[in-house]
PDB file of C-alpha atoms and ligand atoms in Angstrom:
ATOM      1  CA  UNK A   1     -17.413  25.767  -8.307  1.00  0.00           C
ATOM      2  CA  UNK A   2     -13.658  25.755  -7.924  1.00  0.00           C
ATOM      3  CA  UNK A   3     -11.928  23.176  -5.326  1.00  0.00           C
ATOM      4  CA  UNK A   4     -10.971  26.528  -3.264  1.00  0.00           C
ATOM      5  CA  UNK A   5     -14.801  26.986  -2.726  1.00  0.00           C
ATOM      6  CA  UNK A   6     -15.905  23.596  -1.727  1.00  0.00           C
ATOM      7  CA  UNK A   7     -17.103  23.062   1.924  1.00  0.00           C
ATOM      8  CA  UNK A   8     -14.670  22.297   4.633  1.00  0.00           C
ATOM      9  CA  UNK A   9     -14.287  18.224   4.978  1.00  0.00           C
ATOM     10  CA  UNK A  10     -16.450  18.531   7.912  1.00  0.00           C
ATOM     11  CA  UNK A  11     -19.027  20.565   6.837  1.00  0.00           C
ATOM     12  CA  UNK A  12     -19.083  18.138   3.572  1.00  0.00           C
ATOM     13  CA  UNK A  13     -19.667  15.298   5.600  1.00  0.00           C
ATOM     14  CA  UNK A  14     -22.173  16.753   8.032  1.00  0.00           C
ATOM     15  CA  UNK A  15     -24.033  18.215   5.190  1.00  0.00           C
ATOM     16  CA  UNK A  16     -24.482  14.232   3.550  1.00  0.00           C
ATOM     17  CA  UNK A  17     -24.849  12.959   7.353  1.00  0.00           C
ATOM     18  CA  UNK A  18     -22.481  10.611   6.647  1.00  0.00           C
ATOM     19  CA  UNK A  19     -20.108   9.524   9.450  1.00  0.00           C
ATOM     20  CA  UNK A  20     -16.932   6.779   9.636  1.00  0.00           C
ATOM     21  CA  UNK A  21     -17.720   3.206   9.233  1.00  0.00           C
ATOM     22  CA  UNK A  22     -15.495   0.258  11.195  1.00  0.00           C
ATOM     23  CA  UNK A  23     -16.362  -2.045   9.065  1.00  0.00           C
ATOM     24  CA  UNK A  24     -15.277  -0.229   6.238  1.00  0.00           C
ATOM     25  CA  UNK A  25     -11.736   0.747   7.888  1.00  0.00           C
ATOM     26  CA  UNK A  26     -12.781   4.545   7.970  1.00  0.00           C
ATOM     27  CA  UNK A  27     -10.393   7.165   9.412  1.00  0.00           C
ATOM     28  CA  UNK A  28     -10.431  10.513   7.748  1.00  0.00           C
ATOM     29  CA  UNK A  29      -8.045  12.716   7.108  1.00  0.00           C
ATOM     30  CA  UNK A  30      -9.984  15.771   7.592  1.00  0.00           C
ATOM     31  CA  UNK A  31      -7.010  18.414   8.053  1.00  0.00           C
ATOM     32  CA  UNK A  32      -6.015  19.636   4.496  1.00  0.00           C
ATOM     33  CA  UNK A  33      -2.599  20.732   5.417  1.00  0.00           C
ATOM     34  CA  UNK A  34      -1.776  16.767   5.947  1.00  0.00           C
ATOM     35  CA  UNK A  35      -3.266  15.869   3.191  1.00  0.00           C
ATOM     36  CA  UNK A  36      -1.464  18.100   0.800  1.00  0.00           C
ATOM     37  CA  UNK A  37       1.791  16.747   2.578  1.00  0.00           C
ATOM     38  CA  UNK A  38       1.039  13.620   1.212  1.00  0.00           C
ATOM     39  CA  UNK A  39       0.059  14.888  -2.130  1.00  0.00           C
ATOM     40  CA  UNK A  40       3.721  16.455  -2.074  1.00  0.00           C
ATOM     41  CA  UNK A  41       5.494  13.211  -0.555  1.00  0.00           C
ATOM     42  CA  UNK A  42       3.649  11.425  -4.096  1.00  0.00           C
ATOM     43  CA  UNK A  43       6.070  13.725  -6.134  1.00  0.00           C
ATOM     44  CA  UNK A  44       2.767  13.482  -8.561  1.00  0.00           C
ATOM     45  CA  UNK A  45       2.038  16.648 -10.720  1.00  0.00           C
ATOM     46  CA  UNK A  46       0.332  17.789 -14.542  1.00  0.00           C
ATOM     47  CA  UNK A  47      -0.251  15.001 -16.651  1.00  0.00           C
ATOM     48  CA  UNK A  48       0.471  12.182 -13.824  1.00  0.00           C
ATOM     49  CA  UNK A  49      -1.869   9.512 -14.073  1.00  0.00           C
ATOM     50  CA  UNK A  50      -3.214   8.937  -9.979  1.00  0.00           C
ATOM     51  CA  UNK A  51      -5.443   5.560  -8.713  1.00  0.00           C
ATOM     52  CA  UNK A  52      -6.333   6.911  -5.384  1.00  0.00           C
ATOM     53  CA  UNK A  53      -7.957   3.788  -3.271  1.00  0.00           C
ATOM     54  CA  UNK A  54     -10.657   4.589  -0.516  1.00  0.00           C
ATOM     55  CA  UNK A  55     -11.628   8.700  -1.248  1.00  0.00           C
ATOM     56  CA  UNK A  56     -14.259   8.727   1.604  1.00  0.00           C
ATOM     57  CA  UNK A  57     -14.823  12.382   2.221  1.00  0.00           C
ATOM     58  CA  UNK A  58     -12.150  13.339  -0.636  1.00  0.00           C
ATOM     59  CA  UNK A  59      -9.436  15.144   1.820  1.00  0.00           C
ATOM     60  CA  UNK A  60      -6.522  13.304   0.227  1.00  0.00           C
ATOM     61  CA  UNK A  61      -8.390  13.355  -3.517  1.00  0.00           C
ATOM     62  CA  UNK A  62      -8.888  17.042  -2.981  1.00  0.00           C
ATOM     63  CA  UNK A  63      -5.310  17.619  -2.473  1.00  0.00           C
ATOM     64  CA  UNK A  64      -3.971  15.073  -5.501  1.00  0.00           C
ATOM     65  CA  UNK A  65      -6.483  17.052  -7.981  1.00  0.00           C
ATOM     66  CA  UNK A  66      -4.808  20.669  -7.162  1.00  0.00           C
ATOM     67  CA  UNK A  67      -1.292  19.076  -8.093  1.00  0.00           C
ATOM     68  CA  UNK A  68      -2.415  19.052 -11.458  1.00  0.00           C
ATOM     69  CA  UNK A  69      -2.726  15.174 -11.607  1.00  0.00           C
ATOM     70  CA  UNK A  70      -5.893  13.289 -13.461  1.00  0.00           C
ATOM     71  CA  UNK A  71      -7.279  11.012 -10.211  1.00  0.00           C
ATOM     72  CA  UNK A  72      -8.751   8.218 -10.415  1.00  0.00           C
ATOM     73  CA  UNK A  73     -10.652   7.176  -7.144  1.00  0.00           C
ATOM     74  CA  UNK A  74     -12.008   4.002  -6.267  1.00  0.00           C
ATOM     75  CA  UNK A  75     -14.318   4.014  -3.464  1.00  0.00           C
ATOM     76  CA  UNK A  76     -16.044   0.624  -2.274  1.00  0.00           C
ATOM     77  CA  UNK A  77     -18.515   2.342  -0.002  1.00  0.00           C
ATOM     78  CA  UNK A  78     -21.387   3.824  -2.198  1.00  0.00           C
ATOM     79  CA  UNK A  79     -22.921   6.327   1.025  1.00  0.00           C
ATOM     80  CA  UNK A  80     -20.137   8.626  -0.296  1.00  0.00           C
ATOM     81  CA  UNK A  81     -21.317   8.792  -4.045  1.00  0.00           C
ATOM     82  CA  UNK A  82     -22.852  12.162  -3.520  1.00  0.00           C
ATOM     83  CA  UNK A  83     -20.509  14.150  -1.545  1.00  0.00           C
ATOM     84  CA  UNK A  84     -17.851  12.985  -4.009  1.00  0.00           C
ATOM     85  CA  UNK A  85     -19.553  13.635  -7.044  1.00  0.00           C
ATOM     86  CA  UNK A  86     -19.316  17.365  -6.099  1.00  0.00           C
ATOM     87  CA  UNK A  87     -15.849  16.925  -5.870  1.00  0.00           C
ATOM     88  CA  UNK A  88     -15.640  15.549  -9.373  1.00  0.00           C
ATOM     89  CA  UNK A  89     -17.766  19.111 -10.511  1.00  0.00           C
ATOM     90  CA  UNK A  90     -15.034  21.036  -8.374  1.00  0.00           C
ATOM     91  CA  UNK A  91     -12.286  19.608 -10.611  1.00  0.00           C
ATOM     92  CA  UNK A  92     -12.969  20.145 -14.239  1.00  0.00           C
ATOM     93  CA  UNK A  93     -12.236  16.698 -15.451  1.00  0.00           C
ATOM     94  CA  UNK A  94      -9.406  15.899 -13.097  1.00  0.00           C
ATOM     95  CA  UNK A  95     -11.374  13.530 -11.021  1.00  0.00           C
ATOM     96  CA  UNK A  96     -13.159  10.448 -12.158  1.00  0.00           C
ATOM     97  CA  UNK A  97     -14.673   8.048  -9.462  1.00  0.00           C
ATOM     98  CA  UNK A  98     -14.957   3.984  -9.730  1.00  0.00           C
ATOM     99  CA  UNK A  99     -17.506   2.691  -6.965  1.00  0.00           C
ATOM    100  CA  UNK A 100     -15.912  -0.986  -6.824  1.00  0.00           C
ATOM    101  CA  UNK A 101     -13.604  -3.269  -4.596  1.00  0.00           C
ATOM    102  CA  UNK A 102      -9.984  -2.222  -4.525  1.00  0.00           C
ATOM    103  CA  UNK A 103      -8.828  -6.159  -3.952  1.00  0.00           C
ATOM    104  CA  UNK A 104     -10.648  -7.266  -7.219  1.00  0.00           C
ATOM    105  CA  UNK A 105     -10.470  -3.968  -9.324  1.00  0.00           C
ATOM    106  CA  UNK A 106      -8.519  -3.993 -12.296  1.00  0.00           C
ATOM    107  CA  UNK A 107      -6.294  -1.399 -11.945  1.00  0.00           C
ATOM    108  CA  UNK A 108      -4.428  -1.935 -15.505  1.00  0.00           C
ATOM    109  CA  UNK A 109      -8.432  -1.821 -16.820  1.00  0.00           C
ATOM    110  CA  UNK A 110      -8.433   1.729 -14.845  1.00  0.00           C
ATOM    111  CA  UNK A 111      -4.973   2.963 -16.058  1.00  0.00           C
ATOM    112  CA  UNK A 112      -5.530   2.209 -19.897  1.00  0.00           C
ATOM    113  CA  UNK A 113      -2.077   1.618 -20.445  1.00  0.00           C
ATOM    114  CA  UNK A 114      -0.352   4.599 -18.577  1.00  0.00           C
ATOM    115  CA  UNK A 115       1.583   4.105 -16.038  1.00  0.00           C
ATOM    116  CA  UNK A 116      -0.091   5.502 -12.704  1.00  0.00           C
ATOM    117  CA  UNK A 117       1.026   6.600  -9.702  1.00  0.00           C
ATOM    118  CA  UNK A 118      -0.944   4.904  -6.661  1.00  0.00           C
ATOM    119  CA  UNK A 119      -1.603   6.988  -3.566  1.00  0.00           C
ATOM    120  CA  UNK A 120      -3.853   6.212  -0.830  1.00  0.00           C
ATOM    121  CA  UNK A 121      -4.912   6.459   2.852  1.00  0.00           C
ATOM    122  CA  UNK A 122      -5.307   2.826   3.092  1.00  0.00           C
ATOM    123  CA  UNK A 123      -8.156   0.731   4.704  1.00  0.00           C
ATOM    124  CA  UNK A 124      -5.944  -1.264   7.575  1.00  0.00           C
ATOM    125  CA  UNK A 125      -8.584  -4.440   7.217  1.00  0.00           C
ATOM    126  CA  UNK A 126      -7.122  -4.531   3.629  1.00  0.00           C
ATOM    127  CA  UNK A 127      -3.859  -2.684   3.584  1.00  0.00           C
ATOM    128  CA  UNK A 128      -1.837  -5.427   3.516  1.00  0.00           C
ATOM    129  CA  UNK A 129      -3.531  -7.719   1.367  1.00  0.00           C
ATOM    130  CA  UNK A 130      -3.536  -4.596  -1.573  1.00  0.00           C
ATOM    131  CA  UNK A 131      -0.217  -3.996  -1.191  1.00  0.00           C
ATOM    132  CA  UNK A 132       1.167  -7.593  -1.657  1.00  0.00           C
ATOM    133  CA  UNK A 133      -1.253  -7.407  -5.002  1.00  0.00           C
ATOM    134  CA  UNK A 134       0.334  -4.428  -6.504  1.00  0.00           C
ATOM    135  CA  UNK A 135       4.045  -5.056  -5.440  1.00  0.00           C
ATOM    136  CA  UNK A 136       3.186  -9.057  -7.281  1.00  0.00           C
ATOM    137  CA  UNK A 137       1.147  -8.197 -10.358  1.00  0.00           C
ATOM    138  CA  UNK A 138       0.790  -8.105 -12.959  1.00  0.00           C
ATOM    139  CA  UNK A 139       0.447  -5.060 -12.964  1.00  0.00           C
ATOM    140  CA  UNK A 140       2.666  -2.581 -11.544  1.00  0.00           C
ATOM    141  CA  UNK A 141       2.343   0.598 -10.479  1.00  0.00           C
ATOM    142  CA  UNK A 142       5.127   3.542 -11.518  1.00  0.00           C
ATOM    143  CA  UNK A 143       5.496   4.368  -7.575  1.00  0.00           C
ATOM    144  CA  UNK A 144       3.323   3.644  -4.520  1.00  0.00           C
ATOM    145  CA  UNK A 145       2.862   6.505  -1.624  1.00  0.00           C
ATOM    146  CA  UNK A 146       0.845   4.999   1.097  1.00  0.00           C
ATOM    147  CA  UNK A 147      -0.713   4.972   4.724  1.00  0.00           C
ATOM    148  CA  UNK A 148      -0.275   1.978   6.929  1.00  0.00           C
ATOM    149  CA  UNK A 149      -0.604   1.331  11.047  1.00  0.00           C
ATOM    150  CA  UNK A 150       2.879   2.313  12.203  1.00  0.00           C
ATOM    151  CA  UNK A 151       4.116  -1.457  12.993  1.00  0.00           C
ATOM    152  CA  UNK A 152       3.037  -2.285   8.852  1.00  0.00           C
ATOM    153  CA  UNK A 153       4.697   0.302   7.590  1.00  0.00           C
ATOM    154  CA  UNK A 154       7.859  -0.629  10.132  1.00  0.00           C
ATOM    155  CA  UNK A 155       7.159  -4.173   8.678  1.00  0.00           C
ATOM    156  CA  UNK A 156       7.447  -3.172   4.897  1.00  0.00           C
ATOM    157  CA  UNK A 157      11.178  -1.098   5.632  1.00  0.00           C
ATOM    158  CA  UNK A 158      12.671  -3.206   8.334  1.00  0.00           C
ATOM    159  CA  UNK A 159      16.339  -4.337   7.112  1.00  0.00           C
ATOM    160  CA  UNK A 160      17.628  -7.895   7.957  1.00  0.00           C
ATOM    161  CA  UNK A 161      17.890  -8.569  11.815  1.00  0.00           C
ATOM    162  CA  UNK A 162      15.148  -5.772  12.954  1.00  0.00           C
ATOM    163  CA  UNK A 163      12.312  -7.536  14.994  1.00  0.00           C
ATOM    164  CA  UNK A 164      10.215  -6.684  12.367  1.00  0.00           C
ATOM    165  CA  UNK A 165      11.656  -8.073   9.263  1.00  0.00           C
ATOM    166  CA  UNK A 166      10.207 -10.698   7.437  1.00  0.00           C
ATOM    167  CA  UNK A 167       7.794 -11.734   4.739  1.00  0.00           C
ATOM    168  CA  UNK A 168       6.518  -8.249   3.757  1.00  0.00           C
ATOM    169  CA  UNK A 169       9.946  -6.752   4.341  1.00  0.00           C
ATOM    170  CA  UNK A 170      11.516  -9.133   1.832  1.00  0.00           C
ATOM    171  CA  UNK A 171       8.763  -8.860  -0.955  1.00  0.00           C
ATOM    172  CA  UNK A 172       8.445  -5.197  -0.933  1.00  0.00           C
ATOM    173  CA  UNK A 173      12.283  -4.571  -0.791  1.00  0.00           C
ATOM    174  CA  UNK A 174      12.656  -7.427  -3.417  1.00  0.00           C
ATOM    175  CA  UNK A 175      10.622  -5.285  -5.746  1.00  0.00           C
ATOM    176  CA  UNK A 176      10.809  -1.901  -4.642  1.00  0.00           C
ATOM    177  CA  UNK A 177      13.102   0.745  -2.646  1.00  0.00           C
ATOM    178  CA  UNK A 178      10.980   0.930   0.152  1.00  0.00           C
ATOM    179  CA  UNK A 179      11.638   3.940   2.733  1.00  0.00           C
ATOM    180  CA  UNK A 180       9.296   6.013   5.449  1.00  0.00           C
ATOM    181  CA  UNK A 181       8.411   9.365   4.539  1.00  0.00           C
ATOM    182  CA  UNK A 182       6.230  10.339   7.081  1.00  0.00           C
ATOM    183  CA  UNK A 183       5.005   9.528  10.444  1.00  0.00           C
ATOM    184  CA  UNK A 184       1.356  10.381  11.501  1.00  0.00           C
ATOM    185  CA  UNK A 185      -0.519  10.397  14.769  1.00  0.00           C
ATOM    186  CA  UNK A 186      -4.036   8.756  15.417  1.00  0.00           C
ATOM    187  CA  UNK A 187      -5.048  11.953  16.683  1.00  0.00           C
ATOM    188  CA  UNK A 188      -4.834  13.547  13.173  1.00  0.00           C
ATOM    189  CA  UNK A 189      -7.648  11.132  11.888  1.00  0.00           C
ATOM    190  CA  UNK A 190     -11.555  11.007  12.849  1.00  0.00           C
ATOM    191  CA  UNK A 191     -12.196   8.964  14.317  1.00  0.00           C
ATOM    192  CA  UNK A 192      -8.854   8.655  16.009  1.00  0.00           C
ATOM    193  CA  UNK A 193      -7.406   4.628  15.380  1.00  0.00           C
ATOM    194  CA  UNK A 194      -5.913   2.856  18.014  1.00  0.00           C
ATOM    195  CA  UNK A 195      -1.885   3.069  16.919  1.00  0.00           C
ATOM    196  CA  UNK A 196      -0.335   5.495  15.097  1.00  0.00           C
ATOM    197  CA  UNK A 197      -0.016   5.330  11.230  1.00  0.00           C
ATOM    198  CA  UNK A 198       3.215   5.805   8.649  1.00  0.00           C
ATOM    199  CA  UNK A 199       3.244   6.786   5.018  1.00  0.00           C
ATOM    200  CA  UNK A 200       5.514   4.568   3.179  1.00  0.00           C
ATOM    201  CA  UNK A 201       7.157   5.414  -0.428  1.00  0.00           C
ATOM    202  CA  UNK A 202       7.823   2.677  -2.884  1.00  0.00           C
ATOM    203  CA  UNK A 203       9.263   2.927  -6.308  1.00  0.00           C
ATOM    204  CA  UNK A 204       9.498  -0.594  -8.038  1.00  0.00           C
ATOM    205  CA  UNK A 205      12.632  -1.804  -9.171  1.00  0.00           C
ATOM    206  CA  UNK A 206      13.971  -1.818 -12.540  1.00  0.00           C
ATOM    207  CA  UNK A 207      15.215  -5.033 -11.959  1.00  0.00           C
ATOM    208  CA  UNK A 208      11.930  -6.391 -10.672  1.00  0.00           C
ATOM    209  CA  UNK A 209      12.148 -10.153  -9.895  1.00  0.00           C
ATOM    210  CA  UNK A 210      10.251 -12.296 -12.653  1.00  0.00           C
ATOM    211  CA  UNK A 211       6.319 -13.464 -11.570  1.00  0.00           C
ATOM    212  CA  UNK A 212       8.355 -16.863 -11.289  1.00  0.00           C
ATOM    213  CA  UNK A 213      11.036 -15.700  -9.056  1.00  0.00           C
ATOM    214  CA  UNK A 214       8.293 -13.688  -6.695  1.00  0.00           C
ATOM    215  CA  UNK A 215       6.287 -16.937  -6.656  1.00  0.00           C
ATOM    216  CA  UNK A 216       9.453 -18.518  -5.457  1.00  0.00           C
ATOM    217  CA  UNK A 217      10.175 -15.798  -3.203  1.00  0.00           C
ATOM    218  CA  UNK A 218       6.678 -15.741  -1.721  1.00  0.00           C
ATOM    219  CA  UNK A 219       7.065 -19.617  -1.372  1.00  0.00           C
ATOM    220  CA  UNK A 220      10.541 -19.554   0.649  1.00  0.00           C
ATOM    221  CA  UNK A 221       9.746 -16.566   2.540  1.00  0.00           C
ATOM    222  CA  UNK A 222       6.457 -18.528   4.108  1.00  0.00           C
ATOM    223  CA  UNK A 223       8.068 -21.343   5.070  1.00  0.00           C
ATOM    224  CA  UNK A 224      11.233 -19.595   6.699  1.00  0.00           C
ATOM    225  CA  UNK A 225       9.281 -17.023   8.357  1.00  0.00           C
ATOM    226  CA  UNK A 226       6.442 -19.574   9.275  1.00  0.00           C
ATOM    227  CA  UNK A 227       9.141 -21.082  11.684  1.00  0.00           C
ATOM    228  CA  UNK A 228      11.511 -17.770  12.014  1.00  0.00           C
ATOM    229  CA  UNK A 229      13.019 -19.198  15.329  1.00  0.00           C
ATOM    230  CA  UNK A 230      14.187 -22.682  13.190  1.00  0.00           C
ATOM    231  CA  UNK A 231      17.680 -22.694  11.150  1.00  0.00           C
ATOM    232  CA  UNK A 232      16.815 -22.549   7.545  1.00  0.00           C
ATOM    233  CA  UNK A 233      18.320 -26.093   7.026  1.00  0.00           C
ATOM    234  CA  UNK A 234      14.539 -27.172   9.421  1.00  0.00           C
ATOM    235  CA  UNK A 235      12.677 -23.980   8.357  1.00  0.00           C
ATOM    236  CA  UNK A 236      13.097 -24.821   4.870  1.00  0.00           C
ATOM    237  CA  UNK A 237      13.079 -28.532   5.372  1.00  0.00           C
ATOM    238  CA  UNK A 238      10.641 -29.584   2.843  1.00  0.00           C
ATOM    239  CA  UNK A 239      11.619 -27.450  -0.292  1.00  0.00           C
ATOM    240  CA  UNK A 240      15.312 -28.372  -0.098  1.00  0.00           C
ATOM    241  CA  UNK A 241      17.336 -28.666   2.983  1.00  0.00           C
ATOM    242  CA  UNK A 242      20.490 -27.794   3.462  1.00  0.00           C
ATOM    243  CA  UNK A 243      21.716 -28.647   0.007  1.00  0.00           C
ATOM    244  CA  UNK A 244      18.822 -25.757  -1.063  1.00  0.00           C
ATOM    245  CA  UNK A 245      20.540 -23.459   1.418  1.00  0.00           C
ATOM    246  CA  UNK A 246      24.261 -24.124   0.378  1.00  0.00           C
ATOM    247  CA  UNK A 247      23.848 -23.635  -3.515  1.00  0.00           C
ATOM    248  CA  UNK A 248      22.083 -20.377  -2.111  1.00  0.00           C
ATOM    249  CA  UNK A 249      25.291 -19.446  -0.463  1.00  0.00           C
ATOM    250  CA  UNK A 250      23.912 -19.511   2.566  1.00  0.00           C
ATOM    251  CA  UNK A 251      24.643 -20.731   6.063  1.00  0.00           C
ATOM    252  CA  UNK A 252      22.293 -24.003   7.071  1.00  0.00           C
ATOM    253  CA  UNK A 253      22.370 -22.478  10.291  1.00  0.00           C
ATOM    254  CA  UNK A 254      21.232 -19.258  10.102  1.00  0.00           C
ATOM    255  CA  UNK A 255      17.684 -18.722  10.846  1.00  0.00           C
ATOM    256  CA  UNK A 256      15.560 -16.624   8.782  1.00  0.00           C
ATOM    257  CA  UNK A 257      15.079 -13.130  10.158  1.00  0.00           C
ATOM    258  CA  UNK A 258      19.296 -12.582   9.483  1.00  0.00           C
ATOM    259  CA  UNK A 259      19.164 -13.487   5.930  1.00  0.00           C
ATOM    260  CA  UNK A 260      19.198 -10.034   3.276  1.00  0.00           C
ATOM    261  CA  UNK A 261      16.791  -9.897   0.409  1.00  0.00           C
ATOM    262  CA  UNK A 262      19.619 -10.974  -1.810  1.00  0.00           C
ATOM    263  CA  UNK A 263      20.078 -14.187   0.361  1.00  0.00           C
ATOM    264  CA  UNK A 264      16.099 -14.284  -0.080  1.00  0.00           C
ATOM    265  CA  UNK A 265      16.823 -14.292  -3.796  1.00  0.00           C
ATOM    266  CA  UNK A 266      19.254 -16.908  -4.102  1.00  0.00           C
ATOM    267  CA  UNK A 267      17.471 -19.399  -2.393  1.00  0.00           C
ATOM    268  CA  UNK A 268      14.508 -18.489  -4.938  1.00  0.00           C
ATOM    269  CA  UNK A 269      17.368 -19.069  -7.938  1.00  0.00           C
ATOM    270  CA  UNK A 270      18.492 -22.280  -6.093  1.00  0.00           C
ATOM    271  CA  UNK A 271      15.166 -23.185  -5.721  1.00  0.00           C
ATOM    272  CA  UNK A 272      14.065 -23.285  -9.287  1.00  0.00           C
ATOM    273  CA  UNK A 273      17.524 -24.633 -10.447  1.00  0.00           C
ATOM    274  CA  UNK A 274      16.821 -27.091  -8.847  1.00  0.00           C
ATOM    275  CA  UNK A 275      13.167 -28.402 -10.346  1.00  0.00           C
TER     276      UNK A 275
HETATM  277  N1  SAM B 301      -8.931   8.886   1.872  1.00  0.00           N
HETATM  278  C1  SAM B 301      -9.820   9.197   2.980  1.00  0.00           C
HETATM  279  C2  SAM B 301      -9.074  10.051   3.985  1.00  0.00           C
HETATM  280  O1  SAM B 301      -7.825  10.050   3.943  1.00  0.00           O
HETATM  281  O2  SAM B 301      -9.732  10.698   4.793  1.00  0.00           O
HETATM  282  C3  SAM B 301     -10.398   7.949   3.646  1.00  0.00           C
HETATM  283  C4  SAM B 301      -9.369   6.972   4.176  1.00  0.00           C
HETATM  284  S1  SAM B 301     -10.089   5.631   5.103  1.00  0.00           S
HETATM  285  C5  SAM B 301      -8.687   5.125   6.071  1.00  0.00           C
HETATM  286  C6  SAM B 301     -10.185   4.283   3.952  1.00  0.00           C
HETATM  287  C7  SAM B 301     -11.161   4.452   2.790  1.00  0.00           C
HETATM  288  O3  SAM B 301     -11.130   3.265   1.987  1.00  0.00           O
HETATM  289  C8  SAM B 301     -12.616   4.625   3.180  1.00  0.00           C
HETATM  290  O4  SAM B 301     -13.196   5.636   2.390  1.00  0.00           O
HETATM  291  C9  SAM B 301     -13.265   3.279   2.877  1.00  0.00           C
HETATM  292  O5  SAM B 301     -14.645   3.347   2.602  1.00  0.00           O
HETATM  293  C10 SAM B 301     -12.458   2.846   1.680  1.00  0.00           C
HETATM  294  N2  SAM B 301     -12.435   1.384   1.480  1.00  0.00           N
HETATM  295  C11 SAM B 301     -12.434   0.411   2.422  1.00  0.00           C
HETATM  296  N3  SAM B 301     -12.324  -0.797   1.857  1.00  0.00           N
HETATM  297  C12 SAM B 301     -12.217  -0.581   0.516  1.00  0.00           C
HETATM  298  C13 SAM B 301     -12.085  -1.454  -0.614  1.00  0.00           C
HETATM  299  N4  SAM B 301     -11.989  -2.784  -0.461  1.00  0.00           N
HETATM  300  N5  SAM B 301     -12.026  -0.893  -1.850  1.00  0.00           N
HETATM  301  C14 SAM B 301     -12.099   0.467  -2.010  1.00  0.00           C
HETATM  302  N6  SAM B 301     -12.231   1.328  -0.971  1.00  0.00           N
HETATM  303  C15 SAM B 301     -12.293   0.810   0.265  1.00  0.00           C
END
């Protein structure tokens, strides 16, 4: 049976009784024109290597298979083994599922070597959590395309001096080019969420900070945004001072939510110069 043939997402999902899970962080995209959109917003086609996290009822999957791509979808909630498996017959080889964790998978273990594309409608109880293990390694993804609440997505993009800038702003602009593609209602999932949701697009950076310069990063960054109202000279009291802060280039005075990624970066240099 072609994909073009398949059930509608509802029917699919009445047809297994299956229905969304809270505890799972279950919204579904159930609307195939949105879906697609995201598919397109991927910039994924033939011979792309996809890991798709969280298929539920295969909306999104559906859409990244008819690109042309070879999906690979990890699903953590096994009630959806059999609708998706007919998904998998639908797409001649271009779909394999893993039924595991997404935080403890090993996505290099999944990839084989190629680079892959990730794209996902992301569980919000672990959205955040995933992303800062992709955008840290080791492994790294060739680009990310993916759905967050609104204010996370607003988090990941902010620039210096927006309200929401701050840890997750500077790690995923330290590593990637980080912009919104696409804003989405809660009324276009089922069951509607609370807030409205964003799908951000990442590419990592050819000039990727080092795994010892993110752990420096990661380091600063918690200690300047744990106290974001203190000057850096307090904030950062404990890893250097103001001396830290001046061989940054910096001003002792500034507090943290003003300070660029680049100013994030030379503190991390400073830092480990200074060891
Ligand atoms: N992709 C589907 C869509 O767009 O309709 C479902 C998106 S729903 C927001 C999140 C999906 O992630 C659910 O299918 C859920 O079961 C799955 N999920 C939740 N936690 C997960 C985890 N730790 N690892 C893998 N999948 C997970």
């Amino acid at each position: 049976m072609p994909l073009d043939d398949l059930p509608t997402l509802r029917e699919a999902l009445e047809a297994h009784g299956l229905w969304a899970k809270k505890s799972f962080g279950q919204h579904f995209l159930l609307d195939l024109n949105i879906t697609r959109k995201i598919a397109r917003l991927a910039e994924v086609g033939d011979g792309d290597l996809v890991i798709e996290v969280g298929p539920g009822p295969g909306g999104l999957t559906r859409a990244l298979v008819e690109t042309g791509a070879r999906v690979v979808a990890v699903e953590k909630d096994e009630r959806f083994r059999p609708l998706l498996e007919e998904v998998v017959q639908a797409a001649d080889g271009g779909l394999h599922l893993v039924f595991d964790d997404a935080v403890t998978v090993d996505e290099a273990a999944l990839a084989q070597g190629r680079p892959a594309h990730l794209v996902s409608n992301l569980p919000y109880n672990v959205g955040t959590p995933l992303l800062i293990k992709w955008l840290t390694g080791p492994w790294t993804p060739a680009s990310l395309t993916l759905m967050f609440q609104k204010e996370v997505a607003d988090r990941i993009t902010a620039p210096a001096g927006d309200d929401a800038y701050g840890r997750l702003g500077v790690i995923a602009q330290a590593t990637c080019v980080a912009r919104p593609v696409l804003d989405v209602p809660a009324r276009a999932f089922t069951p509607p969420p609370k807030v409205d949701s964003a799908v951000v697009r990442l590419e990592p950076r050819a000039d990727r900070p080092s795994p010892e310069r993110l752990d420096a990063l990661q380091k600063l960054t918690a200690a300047a945004f744990g106290q974001r109202r203190k000057m850096l000279r307090s904030s950062l009291k404990v890893l250097g001072g103001e001396a830290l802060v001046m061989t940054a280039g910096l001003d002792p005075a500034a507090r943290a939510e003003v300070i660029p990624v680049h100013g994030f970066l030379a503190l991390a240099d400073a830092w480990l110069a200074q060891r």
